[in-house]
């Protein structure tokens, strides 16, 4: 099993009979997926507690995340997703990968094809949070738009400043952002403190801030579709059997 | 290299100085690289030789370590900054020099919808190091920009860069337009950018795919028949 997985191992081993759907996600989406999962579970159970309630939703959807830092090294995404799928896809009725194409150059889609899994529609999370049309429109209006999500605002220093080496080489700011004119904060939650932080980030990059509250966008609708599908399907019908996965892997 | 500060560049013989310059370039030390270039020129080195033996060779090593995951984007940008500073000194000399051998003209630009330009700039720098006259169209280029530049500069090679899955296909749009106009049979087209691969380049009918800057410069020389 991959060591870097922030895995919900306990769920994996204790609730073998109930678990149905595996979601492999970018770490940048973890908190959002957990929030959506409980929303979906509550909606399905119709009450917060009581018989038939799905609690936090873990019984239906098991989440495994990969480091958000893979953003900057997309070559690592497909092999890491494959490692998880090889290890445990066969234990689930369906597998959904909460990644966009993310610059993997087709490698992620090749893996998904081998395992009969699907992923988020869209090139990257900015596109599926905003929706393709709005994203296009923002880019059409101002090509020099750099996007932040709740996760990126929270982790701005670690992922943008340190990730791009701007802590060590502040003078590289213009090499990176010289072509940019605005920072577009696509928020998932309405949080005044985060908005304040986004203003600080814009200031640091020397860009204007534009805030658009988009919520969870395509992430919510696609996760809902996945949970609905898994609830309808008979166990074992969606994912390939362990044997066929093994064979496919050897061939791949 | 903890004793780096104590090295007096002027005291080194030519071979050691060139090695030291490659180390300094690797460490992104722009002032030191600039000083090294000055010293070699004072010692009567040909500007072309300074460029190829110290700067281009240094950057080639940087490129290999970037590809192998030893260096990352910020370090590469630092190295590029150092090379740029050294080239700033060489460029006017090369432009005047009678020994200046232009390898050919190369028009390069990032495609429409994309404003990533770090890789493209590096390729441009290595092409210049290889003797190409580089016409850089910058970022977010629609097909019209490429056509206009081809018309105006009559390049030997056209290069396009794309870093986004959503903008890669636009390279195919440009190539198709070149084909329609009968330009493609005479003008080799090189494509590059992290998410690309040879398969994609073949699918859009590009002449060649450049995986990194040093290799791209070599390929470009081959395309214009200067790498024999
Ligand atoms: C640095 C970077 C940025 C910088 C760009 C700075 C700049 N001035 O270019 C910043 C931080 C500003 C940025 C912005 C964005 N980025 Co960006 N970025 C990267 C990153 C980390 C590295 C790219 C890079 O510069 N590499 C270094 C150079 C040296 O390598 P290279 O470009 O591959 O070039 C080499 C070769 O490919 C080749 N080559 C390149 N061009 C050419 C051309 C020719 C002709 C030839 C022969 C060869 C050649 O030679 C080069 C030198 O060796 C990549 C991830 C990755 N590792 O690829 C993401 C990445 C490309 N970005 C991505 C995204 C999504 C964005 C944003 C939308 C993010 C946002 N939050 O808004 C915006 C773009 C917005 C917009 N309006 O378009 C995604 C793309 C996903 C996808 N599905 O396509 C990636 C893959 C990251 C990810 N996994 O999410 N980005």
PDB file of N, CA and C and ligand atoms in Angstrom, chain A residues 70-74 77 100-104 123-124 126 135 139 142-148 152 160 164 174-180, chain B residues 66 73 76 106 108 113-120 122-123 158-166 190-195 208-214 216, ligand 1:
ATOM      1  N   UNK A  70       1.192  17.390  -5.650  1.00  0.00           N
ATOM      2  CA  UNK A  70       1.350  16.776  -6.980  1.00  0.00           C
ATOM      3  C   UNK A  70       0.941  17.744  -8.084  1.00  0.00           C
ATOM      4  N   UNK A  71       0.188  18.773  -7.722  1.00  0.00           N
ATOM      5  CA  UNK A  71      -0.144  19.871  -8.631  1.00  0.00           C
ATOM      6  C   UNK A  71       1.046  20.324  -9.473  1.00  0.00           C
ATOM      7  N   UNK A  72       2.139  20.513  -8.768  1.00  0.00           N
ATOM      8  CA  UNK A  72       3.318  21.069  -9.439  1.00  0.00           C
ATOM      9  C   UNK A  72       4.158  20.012 -10.134  1.00  0.00           C
ATOM     10  N   UNK A  73       3.846  18.759  -9.902  1.00  0.00           N
ATOM     11  CA  UNK A  73       4.567  17.668 -10.564  1.00  0.00           C
ATOM     12  C   UNK A  73       3.532  16.662 -11.083  1.00  0.00           C
ATOM     13  N   UNK A  74       2.756  17.064 -12.086  1.00  0.00           N
ATOM     14  CA  UNK A  74       1.635  16.225 -12.521  1.00  0.00           C
ATOM     15  C   UNK A  74       2.047  14.848 -13.029  1.00  0.00           C
ATOM     16  N   UNK A  77       0.946  12.061 -10.725  1.00  0.00           N
ATOM     17  CA  UNK A  77      -0.463  11.792 -10.410  1.00  0.00           C
ATOM     18  C   UNK A  77      -0.908  10.402 -10.894  1.00  0.00           C
ATOM     19  N   UNK A 100      -9.135  16.433 -12.227  1.00  0.00           N
ATOM     20  CA  UNK A 100      -9.405  16.784 -13.607  1.00  0.00           C
ATOM     21  C   UNK A 100      -8.334  16.093 -14.442  1.00  0.00           C
ATOM     22  N   UNK A 101      -8.129  16.562 -15.648  1.00  0.00           N
ATOM     23  CA  UNK A 101      -7.026  15.992 -16.426  1.00  0.00           C
ATOM     24  C   UNK A 101      -5.700  16.404 -15.792  1.00  0.00           C
ATOM     25  N   UNK A 102      -5.674  17.633 -15.273  1.00  0.00           N
ATOM     26  CA  UNK A 102      -4.580  18.122 -14.427  1.00  0.00           C
ATOM     27  C   UNK A 102      -3.186  18.068 -15.049  1.00  0.00           C
ATOM     28  N   UNK A 103      -3.108  18.125 -16.350  1.00  0.00           N
ATOM     29  CA  UNK A 103      -1.800  18.200 -16.986  1.00  0.00           C
ATOM     30  C   UNK A 103      -1.045  16.889 -17.016  1.00  0.00           C
ATOM     31  N   UNK A 104      -1.776  15.763 -16.914  1.00  0.00           N
ATOM     32  CA  UNK A 104      -1.098  14.468 -16.910  1.00  0.00           C
ATOM     33  C   UNK A 104      -0.797  13.983 -18.326  1.00  0.00           C
ATOM     34  N   UNK A 123     -10.629  20.126 -17.227  1.00  0.00           N
ATOM     35  CA  UNK A 123      -9.170  20.098 -17.275  1.00  0.00           C
ATOM     36  C   UNK A 123      -8.556  20.179 -15.879  1.00  0.00           C
ATOM     37  N   UNK A 124      -9.170  20.958 -14.994  1.00  0.00           N
ATOM     38  CA  UNK A 124      -8.619  21.155 -13.650  1.00  0.00           C
ATOM     39  C   UNK A 124      -9.712  21.639 -12.709  1.00  0.00           C
ATOM     40  N   UNK A 126     -10.297  24.394 -11.167  1.00  0.00           N
ATOM     41  CA  UNK A 126     -10.868  25.741 -11.356  1.00  0.00           C
ATOM     42  C   UNK A 126     -12.017  25.646 -12.346  1.00  0.00           C
ATOM     43  N   UNK A 135     -15.822  29.641 -16.430  1.00  0.00           N
ATOM     44  CA  UNK A 135     -14.354  29.653 -16.530  1.00  0.00           C
ATOM     45  C   UNK A 135     -13.920  30.268 -17.871  1.00  0.00           C
ATOM     46  N   UNK A 139     -11.738  33.789 -18.580  1.00  0.00           N
ATOM     47  CA  UNK A 139     -10.516  33.773 -19.376  1.00  0.00           C
ATOM     48  C   UNK A 139     -10.661  34.651 -20.626  1.00  0.00           C
ATOM     49  N   UNK A 142     -10.452  38.218 -19.350  1.00  0.00           N
ATOM     50  CA  UNK A 142      -9.096  38.560 -18.924  1.00  0.00           C
ATOM     51  C   UNK A 142      -8.230  37.317 -18.917  1.00  0.00           C
ATOM     52  N   UNK A 143      -7.445  37.181 -19.965  1.00  0.00           N
ATOM     53  CA  UNK A 143      -6.586  36.000 -20.072  1.00  0.00           C
ATOM     54  C   UNK A 143      -5.621  35.913 -18.885  1.00  0.00           C
ATOM     55  N   UNK A 144      -5.226  37.062 -18.366  1.00  0.00           N
ATOM     56  CA  UNK A 144      -4.269  37.081 -17.253  1.00  0.00           C
ATOM     57  C   UNK A 144      -4.918  36.836 -15.912  1.00  0.00           C
ATOM     58  N   UNK A 145      -5.764  35.788 -15.833  1.00  0.00           N
ATOM     59  CA  UNK A 145      -6.439  35.472 -14.572  1.00  0.00           C
ATOM     60  C   UNK A 145      -5.746  34.296 -13.904  1.00  0.00           C
ATOM     61  N   UNK A 146      -5.417  34.474 -12.638  1.00  0.00           N
ATOM     62  CA  UNK A 146      -4.853  33.368 -11.860  1.00  0.00           C
ATOM     63  C   UNK A 146      -5.888  33.001 -10.798  1.00  0.00           C
ATOM     64  N   UNK A 147      -6.171  31.706 -10.667  1.00  0.00           N
ATOM     65  CA  UNK A 147      -7.298  31.287  -9.835  1.00  0.00           C
ATOM     66  C   UNK A 147      -6.879  30.745  -8.475  1.00  0.00           C
ATOM     67  N   UNK A 148      -7.704  31.067  -7.480  1.00  0.00           N
ATOM     68  CA  UNK A 148      -7.534  30.452  -6.169  1.00  0.00           C
ATOM     69  C   UNK A 148      -8.865  29.842  -5.743  1.00  0.00           C
ATOM     70  N   UNK A 152      -6.627  26.720  -1.830  1.00  0.00           N
ATOM     71  CA  UNK A 152      -5.404  27.458  -2.204  1.00  0.00           C
ATOM     72  C   UNK A 152      -5.256  28.742  -1.404  1.00  0.00           C
ATOM     73  N   UNK A 160       1.803  28.200  -3.029  1.00  0.00           N
ATOM     74  CA  UNK A 160       2.167  29.184  -4.049  1.00  0.00           C
ATOM     75  C   UNK A 160       3.515  29.842  -3.704  1.00  0.00           C
ATOM     76  N   UNK A 164       6.447  27.687  -5.321  1.00  0.00           N
ATOM     77  CA  UNK A 164       7.091  28.275  -6.504  1.00  0.00           C
ATOM     78  C   UNK A 164       8.455  28.892  -6.162  1.00  0.00           C
ATOM     79  N   UNK A 174       7.879  38.284 -10.859  1.00  0.00           N
ATOM     80  CA  UNK A 174       7.480  38.751 -12.186  1.00  0.00           C
ATOM     81  C   UNK A 174       7.736  37.716 -13.282  1.00  0.00           C
ATOM     82  N   UNK A 175       8.724  36.838 -13.048  1.00  0.00           N
ATOM     83  CA  UNK A 175       8.918  35.746 -14.012  1.00  0.00           C
ATOM     84  C   UNK A 175       7.666  34.865 -14.037  1.00  0.00           C
ATOM     85  N   UNK A 176       7.099  34.655 -12.855  1.00  0.00           N
ATOM     86  CA  UNK A 176       5.895  33.830 -12.782  1.00  0.00           C
ATOM     87  C   UNK A 176       4.635  34.617 -13.163  1.00  0.00           C
ATOM     88  N   UNK A 177       4.468  35.767 -12.528  1.00  0.00           N
ATOM     89  CA  UNK A 177       3.175  36.444 -12.614  1.00  0.00           C
ATOM     90  C   UNK A 177       3.165  37.708 -13.468  1.00  0.00           C
ATOM     91  N   UNK A 178       4.244  37.956 -14.174  1.00  0.00           N
ATOM     92  CA  UNK A 178       4.326  39.153 -15.017  1.00  0.00           C
ATOM     93  C   UNK A 178       3.216  39.217 -16.063  1.00  0.00           C
ATOM     94  N   UNK A 179       2.710  38.044 -16.486  1.00  0.00           N
ATOM     95  CA  UNK A 179       1.659  38.018 -17.511  1.00  0.00           C
ATOM     96  C   UNK A 179       0.258  38.130 -16.911  1.00  0.00           C
ATOM     97  N   UNK A 180       0.169  38.198 -15.593  1.00  0.00           N
ATOM     98  CA  UNK A 180      -1.143  38.156 -14.941  1.00  0.00           C
ATOM     99  C   UNK A 180      -1.638  39.531 -14.519  1.00  0.00           C
TER     100      UNK A 180
ATOM    101  N   UNK B  66      16.930  19.073 -14.295  1.00  0.00           N
ATOM    102  CA  UNK B  66      15.512  19.425 -14.176  1.00  0.00           C
ATOM    103  C   UNK B  66      14.670  18.231 -14.622  1.00  0.00           C
ATOM    104  N   UNK B  73      11.458  24.082 -10.779  1.00  0.00           N
ATOM    105  CA  UNK B  73      11.223  25.289 -11.585  1.00  0.00           C
ATOM    106  C   UNK B  73      11.928  26.546 -11.019  1.00  0.00           C
ATOM    107  N   UNK B  76      15.570  26.474 -11.789  1.00  0.00           N
ATOM    108  CA  UNK B  76      15.804  26.622 -13.228  1.00  0.00           C
ATOM    109  C   UNK B  76      15.655  28.093 -13.635  1.00  0.00           C
ATOM    110  N   UNK B 106      14.116  31.456 -36.149  1.00  0.00           N
ATOM    111  CA  UNK B 106      13.167  30.608 -35.425  1.00  0.00           C
ATOM    112  C   UNK B 106      12.091  31.486 -34.808  1.00  0.00           C
ATOM    113  N   UNK B 108       8.945  31.675 -32.386  1.00  0.00           N
ATOM    114  CA  UNK B 108       8.391  30.855 -31.299  1.00  0.00           C
ATOM    115  C   UNK B 108       7.316  31.636 -30.540  1.00  0.00           C
ATOM    116  N   UNK B 113      -4.847  31.293 -25.628  1.00  0.00           N
ATOM    117  CA  UNK B 113      -5.486  30.773 -24.420  1.00  0.00           C
ATOM    118  C   UNK B 113      -4.498  30.389 -23.331  1.00  0.00           C
ATOM    119  N   UNK B 114      -3.216  30.435 -23.649  1.00  0.00           N
ATOM    120  CA  UNK B 114      -2.196  29.979 -22.701  1.00  0.00           C
ATOM    121  C   UNK B 114      -1.190  31.095 -22.448  1.00  0.00           C
ATOM    122  N   UNK B 115      -0.893  31.314 -21.155  1.00  0.00           N
ATOM    123  CA  UNK B 115       0.094  32.361 -20.882  1.00  0.00           C
ATOM    124  C   UNK B 115       1.287  31.819 -20.086  1.00  0.00           C
ATOM    125  N   UNK B 116       1.447  30.503 -20.111  1.00  0.00           N
ATOM    126  CA  UNK B 116       2.667  29.924 -19.530  1.00  0.00           C
ATOM    127  C   UNK B 116       3.817  30.233 -20.495  1.00  0.00           C
ATOM    128  N   UNK B 117       4.920  30.718 -19.980  1.00  0.00           N
ATOM    129  CA  UNK B 117       6.008  31.039 -20.911  1.00  0.00           C
ATOM    130  C   UNK B 117       7.412  30.682 -20.426  1.00  0.00           C
ATOM    131  N   UNK B 118       7.515  30.052 -19.270  1.00  0.00           N
ATOM    132  CA  UNK B 118       8.856  29.753 -18.740  1.00  0.00           C
ATOM    133  C   UNK B 118       9.610  28.800 -19.674  1.00  0.00           C
ATOM    134  N   UNK B 119       8.944  27.725 -20.059  1.00  0.00           N
ATOM    135  CA  UNK B 119       9.572  26.735 -20.938  1.00  0.00           C
ATOM    136  C   UNK B 119       9.919  27.328 -22.293  1.00  0.00           C
ATOM    137  N   UNK B 120       8.970  28.073 -22.840  1.00  0.00           N
ATOM    138  CA  UNK B 120       9.211  28.717 -24.146  1.00  0.00           C
ATOM    139  C   UNK B 120      10.429  29.651 -24.064  1.00  0.00           C
ATOM    140  N   UNK B 122      12.953  29.464 -22.089  1.00  0.00           N
ATOM    141  CA  UNK B 122      14.183  28.666 -21.984  1.00  0.00           C
ATOM    142  C   UNK B 122      14.593  28.115 -23.349  1.00  0.00           C
ATOM    143  N   UNK B 123      13.598  27.637 -24.081  1.00  0.00           N
ATOM    144  CA  UNK B 123      13.882  27.106 -25.416  1.00  0.00           C
ATOM    145  C   UNK B 123      14.463  28.232 -26.276  1.00  0.00           C
ATOM    146  N   UNK B 158       9.250  27.016 -37.162  1.00  0.00           N
ATOM    147  CA  UNK B 158       8.232  27.623 -36.309  1.00  0.00           C
ATOM    148  C   UNK B 158       8.102  26.755 -35.060  1.00  0.00           C
ATOM    149  N   UNK B 159       8.023  27.401 -33.885  1.00  0.00           N
ATOM    150  CA  UNK B 159       7.868  26.649 -32.638  1.00  0.00           C
ATOM    151  C   UNK B 159       6.649  27.115 -31.866  1.00  0.00           C
ATOM    152  N   UNK B 160       5.901  26.160 -31.320  1.00  0.00           N
ATOM    153  CA  UNK B 160       4.742  26.510 -30.494  1.00  0.00           C
ATOM    154  C   UNK B 160       4.827  25.799 -29.149  1.00  0.00           C
ATOM    155  N   UNK B 161       4.403  26.528 -28.108  1.00  0.00           N
ATOM    156  CA  UNK B 161       4.430  25.976 -26.768  1.00  0.00           C
ATOM    157  C   UNK B 161       3.021  25.984 -26.176  1.00  0.00           C
ATOM    158  N   UNK B 162       2.672  24.947 -25.408  1.00  0.00           N
ATOM    159  CA  UNK B 162       1.391  24.894 -24.692  1.00  0.00           C
ATOM    160  C   UNK B 162       1.558  24.077 -23.415  1.00  0.00           C
ATOM    161  N   UNK B 163       0.994  24.568 -22.341  1.00  0.00           N
ATOM    162  CA  UNK B 163       1.113  23.881 -21.048  1.00  0.00           C
ATOM    163  C   UNK B 163      -0.226  23.387 -20.512  1.00  0.00           C
ATOM    164  N   UNK B 164      -1.301  23.765 -21.184  1.00  0.00           N
ATOM    165  CA  UNK B 164      -2.618  23.377 -20.689  1.00  0.00           C
ATOM    166  C   UNK B 164      -3.259  22.346 -21.618  1.00  0.00           C
ATOM    167  N   UNK B 165      -3.934  21.386 -21.020  1.00  0.00           N
ATOM    168  CA  UNK B 165      -4.649  20.385 -21.810  1.00  0.00           C
ATOM    169  C   UNK B 165      -5.627  21.059 -22.765  1.00  0.00           C
ATOM    170  N   UNK B 166      -6.186  22.171 -22.282  1.00  0.00           N
ATOM    171  CA  UNK B 166      -7.193  22.868 -23.086  1.00  0.00           C
ATOM    172  C   UNK B 166      -6.587  23.652 -24.247  1.00  0.00           C
ATOM    173  N   UNK B 190       7.948  22.809 -34.794  1.00  0.00           N
ATOM    174  CA  UNK B 190       8.291  22.092 -33.564  1.00  0.00           C
ATOM    175  C   UNK B 190       7.293  22.450 -32.481  1.00  0.00           C
ATOM    176  N   UNK B 191       6.907  21.466 -31.682  1.00  0.00           N
ATOM    177  CA  UNK B 191       5.988  21.742 -30.585  1.00  0.00           C
ATOM    178  C   UNK B 191       6.571  21.230 -29.275  1.00  0.00           C
ATOM    179  N   UNK B 192       6.159  21.866 -28.175  1.00  0.00           N
ATOM    180  CA  UNK B 192       6.642  21.446 -26.869  1.00  0.00           C
ATOM    181  C   UNK B 192       5.781  21.974 -25.743  1.00  0.00           C
ATOM    182  N   UNK B 193       6.069  21.514 -24.524  1.00  0.00           N
ATOM    183  CA  UNK B 193       5.288  21.864 -23.339  1.00  0.00           C
ATOM    184  C   UNK B 193       5.097  20.608 -22.510  1.00  0.00           C
ATOM    185  N   UNK B 194       5.096  20.766 -21.181  1.00  0.00           N
ATOM    186  CA  UNK B 194       5.102  19.593 -20.288  1.00  0.00           C
ATOM    187  C   UNK B 194       4.054  18.514 -20.586  1.00  0.00           C
ATOM    188  N   UNK B 195       2.789  18.856 -20.881  1.00  0.00           N
ATOM    189  CA  UNK B 195       1.823  17.760 -21.049  1.00  0.00           C
ATOM    190  C   UNK B 195       1.884  17.071 -22.417  1.00  0.00           C
ATOM    191  N   UNK B 208       8.385  18.020 -35.398  1.00  0.00           N
ATOM    192  CA  UNK B 208       9.041  17.342 -34.284  1.00  0.00           C
ATOM    193  C   UNK B 208       8.595  17.876 -32.938  1.00  0.00           C
ATOM    194  N   UNK B 209       8.850  17.043 -31.941  1.00  0.00           N
ATOM    195  CA  UNK B 209       8.458  17.344 -30.562  1.00  0.00           C
ATOM    196  C   UNK B 209       9.731  17.570 -29.744  1.00  0.00           C
ATOM    197  N   UNK B 210       9.790  18.679 -29.038  1.00  0.00           N
ATOM    198  CA  UNK B 210      10.972  18.982 -28.227  1.00  0.00           C
ATOM    199  C   UNK B 210      10.687  18.775 -26.756  1.00  0.00           C
ATOM    200  N   UNK B 211      11.328  17.765 -26.184  1.00  0.00           N
ATOM    201  CA  UNK B 211      11.062  17.418 -24.785  1.00  0.00           C
ATOM    202  C   UNK B 211      11.662  18.440 -23.820  1.00  0.00           C
ATOM    203  N   UNK B 212      12.850  18.947 -24.149  1.00  0.00           N
ATOM    204  CA  UNK B 212      13.454  19.972 -23.302  1.00  0.00           C
ATOM    205  C   UNK B 212      14.247  20.944 -24.160  1.00  0.00           C
ATOM    206  N   UNK B 213      14.772  21.993 -23.503  1.00  0.00           N
ATOM    207  CA  UNK B 213      15.359  23.087 -24.264  1.00  0.00           C
ATOM    208  C   UNK B 213      16.616  22.682 -25.045  1.00  0.00           C
ATOM    209  N   UNK B 214      17.490  21.923 -24.383  1.00  0.00           N
ATOM    210  CA  UNK B 214      18.757  21.560 -25.035  1.00  0.00           C
ATOM    211  C   UNK B 214      18.493  20.644 -26.231  1.00  0.00           C
ATOM    212  N   UNK B 216      15.747  20.439 -27.869  1.00  0.00           N
ATOM    213  CA  UNK B 216      15.022  21.192 -28.890  1.00  0.00           C
ATOM    214  C   UNK B 216      15.990  21.980 -29.770  1.00  0.00           C
TER     215      UNK B 216
HETATM  216  C1  LIG C   1       5.046  27.311 -13.285  1.00  0.00           C
HETATM  217  C2  LIG C   1       3.592  26.994 -13.561  1.00  0.00           C
HETATM  218  C3  LIG C   1       2.706  28.068 -13.593  1.00  0.00           C
HETATM  219  C4  LIG C   1       3.138  29.525 -13.464  1.00  0.00           C
HETATM  220  C5  LIG C   1       3.407  30.056 -14.881  1.00  0.00           C
HETATM  221  C6  LIG C   1       4.446  31.127 -14.952  1.00  0.00           C
HETATM  222  C7  LIG C   1       4.825  31.463 -16.353  1.00  0.00           C
HETATM  223  N1  LIG C   1       5.197  32.694 -16.552  1.00  0.00           N
HETATM  224  O1  LIG C   1       4.814  30.629 -17.243  1.00  0.00           O
HETATM  225  C8  LIG C   1       1.870  30.110 -12.805  1.00  0.00           C
HETATM  226  C9  LIG C   1       1.958  29.806 -11.316  1.00  0.00           C
HETATM  227  C10 LIG C   1       1.623  31.569 -12.992  1.00  0.00           C
HETATM  228  C11 LIG C   1       0.807  29.185 -13.426  1.00  0.00           C
HETATM  229  C12 LIG C   1      -0.494  29.558 -13.722  1.00  0.00           C
HETATM  230  C13 LIG C   1      -1.475  28.661 -14.094  1.00  0.00           C
HETATM  231  N2  LIG C   1      -1.326  27.341 -14.239  1.00  0.00           N
HETATM  232 CO1  LIG C   1       0.376  26.454 -14.278  1.00  0.00          CO
HETATM  233  N3  LIG C   1       1.887  25.383 -14.035  1.00  0.00           N
HETATM  234  C14 LIG C   1       3.138  25.662 -13.764  1.00  0.00           C
HETATM  235  C15 LIG C   1       3.951  24.362 -13.586  1.00  0.00           C
HETATM  236  C16 LIG C   1       4.113  24.079 -12.100  1.00  0.00           C
HETATM  237  C17 LIG C   1       5.305  24.329 -14.257  1.00  0.00           C
HETATM  238  C18 LIG C   1       5.342  24.777 -15.710  1.00  0.00           C
HETATM  239  C19 LIG C   1       6.733  25.236 -16.066  1.00  0.00           C
HETATM  240  O2  LIG C   1       6.994  26.413 -16.203  1.00  0.00           O
HETATM  241  N4  LIG C   1       7.674  24.295 -16.097  1.00  0.00           N
HETATM  242  C20 LIG C   1       9.085  24.601 -16.310  1.00  0.00           C
HETATM  243  C21 LIG C   1       9.460  24.591 -17.773  1.00  0.00           C
HETATM  244  C22 LIG C   1      10.967  24.754 -17.913  1.00  0.00           C
HETATM  245  O3  LIG C   1       9.078  23.360 -18.324  1.00  0.00           O
HETATM  246  P1  LIG C   1       8.106  23.264 -19.577  1.00  0.00           P
HETATM  247  O4  LIG C   1       7.156  24.371 -19.583  1.00  0.00           O
HETATM  248  O5  LIG C   1       7.586  21.893 -19.673  1.00  0.00           O
HETATM  249  O6  LIG C   1       9.064  23.511 -20.815  1.00  0.00           O
HETATM  250  C23 LIG C   1      10.070  22.608 -21.245  1.00  0.00           C
HETATM  251  C24 LIG C   1       9.591  21.572 -22.260  1.00  0.00           C
HETATM  252  O7  LIG C   1       8.210  21.269 -22.159  1.00  0.00           O
HETATM  253  C25 LIG C   1       9.989  22.136 -23.604  1.00  0.00           C
HETATM  254  N5  LIG C   1       9.128  23.115 -24.262  1.00  0.00           N
HETATM  255  C26 LIG C   1       8.221  23.984 -23.744  1.00  0.00           C
HETATM  256  N6  LIG C   1       7.714  24.777 -24.689  1.00  0.00           N
HETATM  257  C27 LIG C   1       8.292  24.431 -25.859  1.00  0.00           C
HETATM  258  C28 LIG C   1       8.117  24.917 -27.157  1.00  0.00           C
HETATM  259  C29 LIG C   1       8.851  24.356 -28.197  1.00  0.00           C
HETATM  260  C30 LIG C   1       8.686  24.886 -29.558  1.00  0.00           C
HETATM  261  C31 LIG C   1       9.726  23.281 -27.926  1.00  0.00           C
HETATM  262  C32 LIG C   1      10.469  22.680 -29.028  1.00  0.00           C
HETATM  263  C33 LIG C   1       9.902  22.799 -26.635  1.00  0.00           C
HETATM  264  C34 LIG C   1       9.191  23.365 -25.599  1.00  0.00           C
HETATM  265  O8  LIG C   1      11.213  22.753 -23.295  1.00  0.00           O
HETATM  266  C35 LIG C   1      11.073  23.443 -22.036  1.00  0.00           C
HETATM  267  C36 LIG C   1      12.395  23.632 -21.395  1.00  0.00           C
HETATM  268  O9  LIG C   1      13.030  22.439 -21.001  1.00  0.00           O
HETATM  269  C37 LIG C   1       2.986  23.324 -14.278  1.00  0.00           C
HETATM  270  C38 LIG C   1       3.087  21.899 -13.784  1.00  0.00           C
HETATM  271  C39 LIG C   1       4.219  21.172 -14.452  1.00  0.00           C
HETATM  272  N7  LIG C   1       5.163  20.725 -13.701  1.00  0.00           N
HETATM  273  O10 LIG C   1       4.259  21.097 -15.661  1.00  0.00           O
HETATM  274  C40 LIG C   1       1.618  23.963 -13.992  1.00  0.00           C
HETATM  275  C41 LIG C   1       0.407  23.652 -14.897  1.00  0.00           C
HETATM  276  C42 LIG C   1       0.827  23.607 -16.348  1.00  0.00           C
HETATM  277  N8  LIG C   1      -0.483  24.793 -14.665  1.00  0.00           N
HETATM  278  C43 LIG C   1      -1.704  24.461 -14.598  1.00  0.00           C
HETATM  279  C44 LIG C   1      -2.769  25.357 -14.351  1.00  0.00           C
HETATM  280  C45 LIG C   1      -4.150  24.753 -14.224  1.00  0.00           C
HETATM  281  C46 LIG C   1      -2.553  26.733 -14.231  1.00  0.00           C
HETATM  282  C47 LIG C   1      -3.627  27.796 -13.907  1.00  0.00           C
HETATM  283  C48 LIG C   1      -4.980  27.642 -14.580  1.00  0.00           C
HETATM  284  C49 LIG C   1      -3.729  27.717 -12.352  1.00  0.00           C
HETATM  285  C50 LIG C   1      -4.459  28.795 -11.624  1.00  0.00           C
HETATM  286  N9  LIG C   1      -4.446  28.630 -10.317  1.00  0.00           N
HETATM  287  O11 LIG C   1      -4.999  29.717 -12.170  1.00  0.00           O
HETATM  288  C51 LIG C   1      -2.885  29.083 -14.315  1.00  0.00           C
HETATM  289  C52 LIG C   1      -3.076  29.501 -15.772  1.00  0.00           C
HETATM  290  C53 LIG C   1      -4.121  30.573 -15.885  1.00  0.00           C
HETATM  291  C54 LIG C   1      -4.321  31.068 -17.264  1.00  0.00           C
HETATM  292  N10 LIG C   1      -4.850  32.257 -17.367  1.00  0.00           N
HETATM  293  O12 LIG C   1      -4.013  30.411 -18.238  1.00  0.00           O
HETATM  294  C55 LIG C   1      -1.925  22.976 -14.775  1.00  0.00           C
HETATM  295  C56 LIG C   1      -2.488  22.576 -16.129  1.00  0.00           C
HETATM  296  C57 LIG C   1      -3.559  21.502 -15.980  1.00  0.00           C
HETATM  297  C58 LIG C   1      -4.140  21.102 -17.283  1.00  0.00           C
HETATM  298  N11 LIG C   1      -5.142  20.261 -17.229  1.00  0.00           N
HETATM  299  O13 LIG C   1      -3.735  21.494 -18.315  1.00  0.00           O
HETATM  300  C59 LIG C   1      -0.499  22.428 -14.463  1.00  0.00           C
HETATM  301  C60 LIG C   1      -0.149  21.124 -15.155  1.00  0.00           C
HETATM  302  C61 LIG C   1      -0.465  22.241 -12.914  1.00  0.00           C
HETATM  303  C62 LIG C   1      -1.555  21.318 -12.390  1.00  0.00           C
HETATM  304  N12 LIG C   1      -1.319  20.032 -12.294  1.00  0.00           N
HETATM  305  O14 LIG C   1      -2.613  21.774 -12.043  1.00  0.00           O
HETATM  306  N13 LIG C   1       1.346  27.987 -13.706  1.00  0.00           N
END
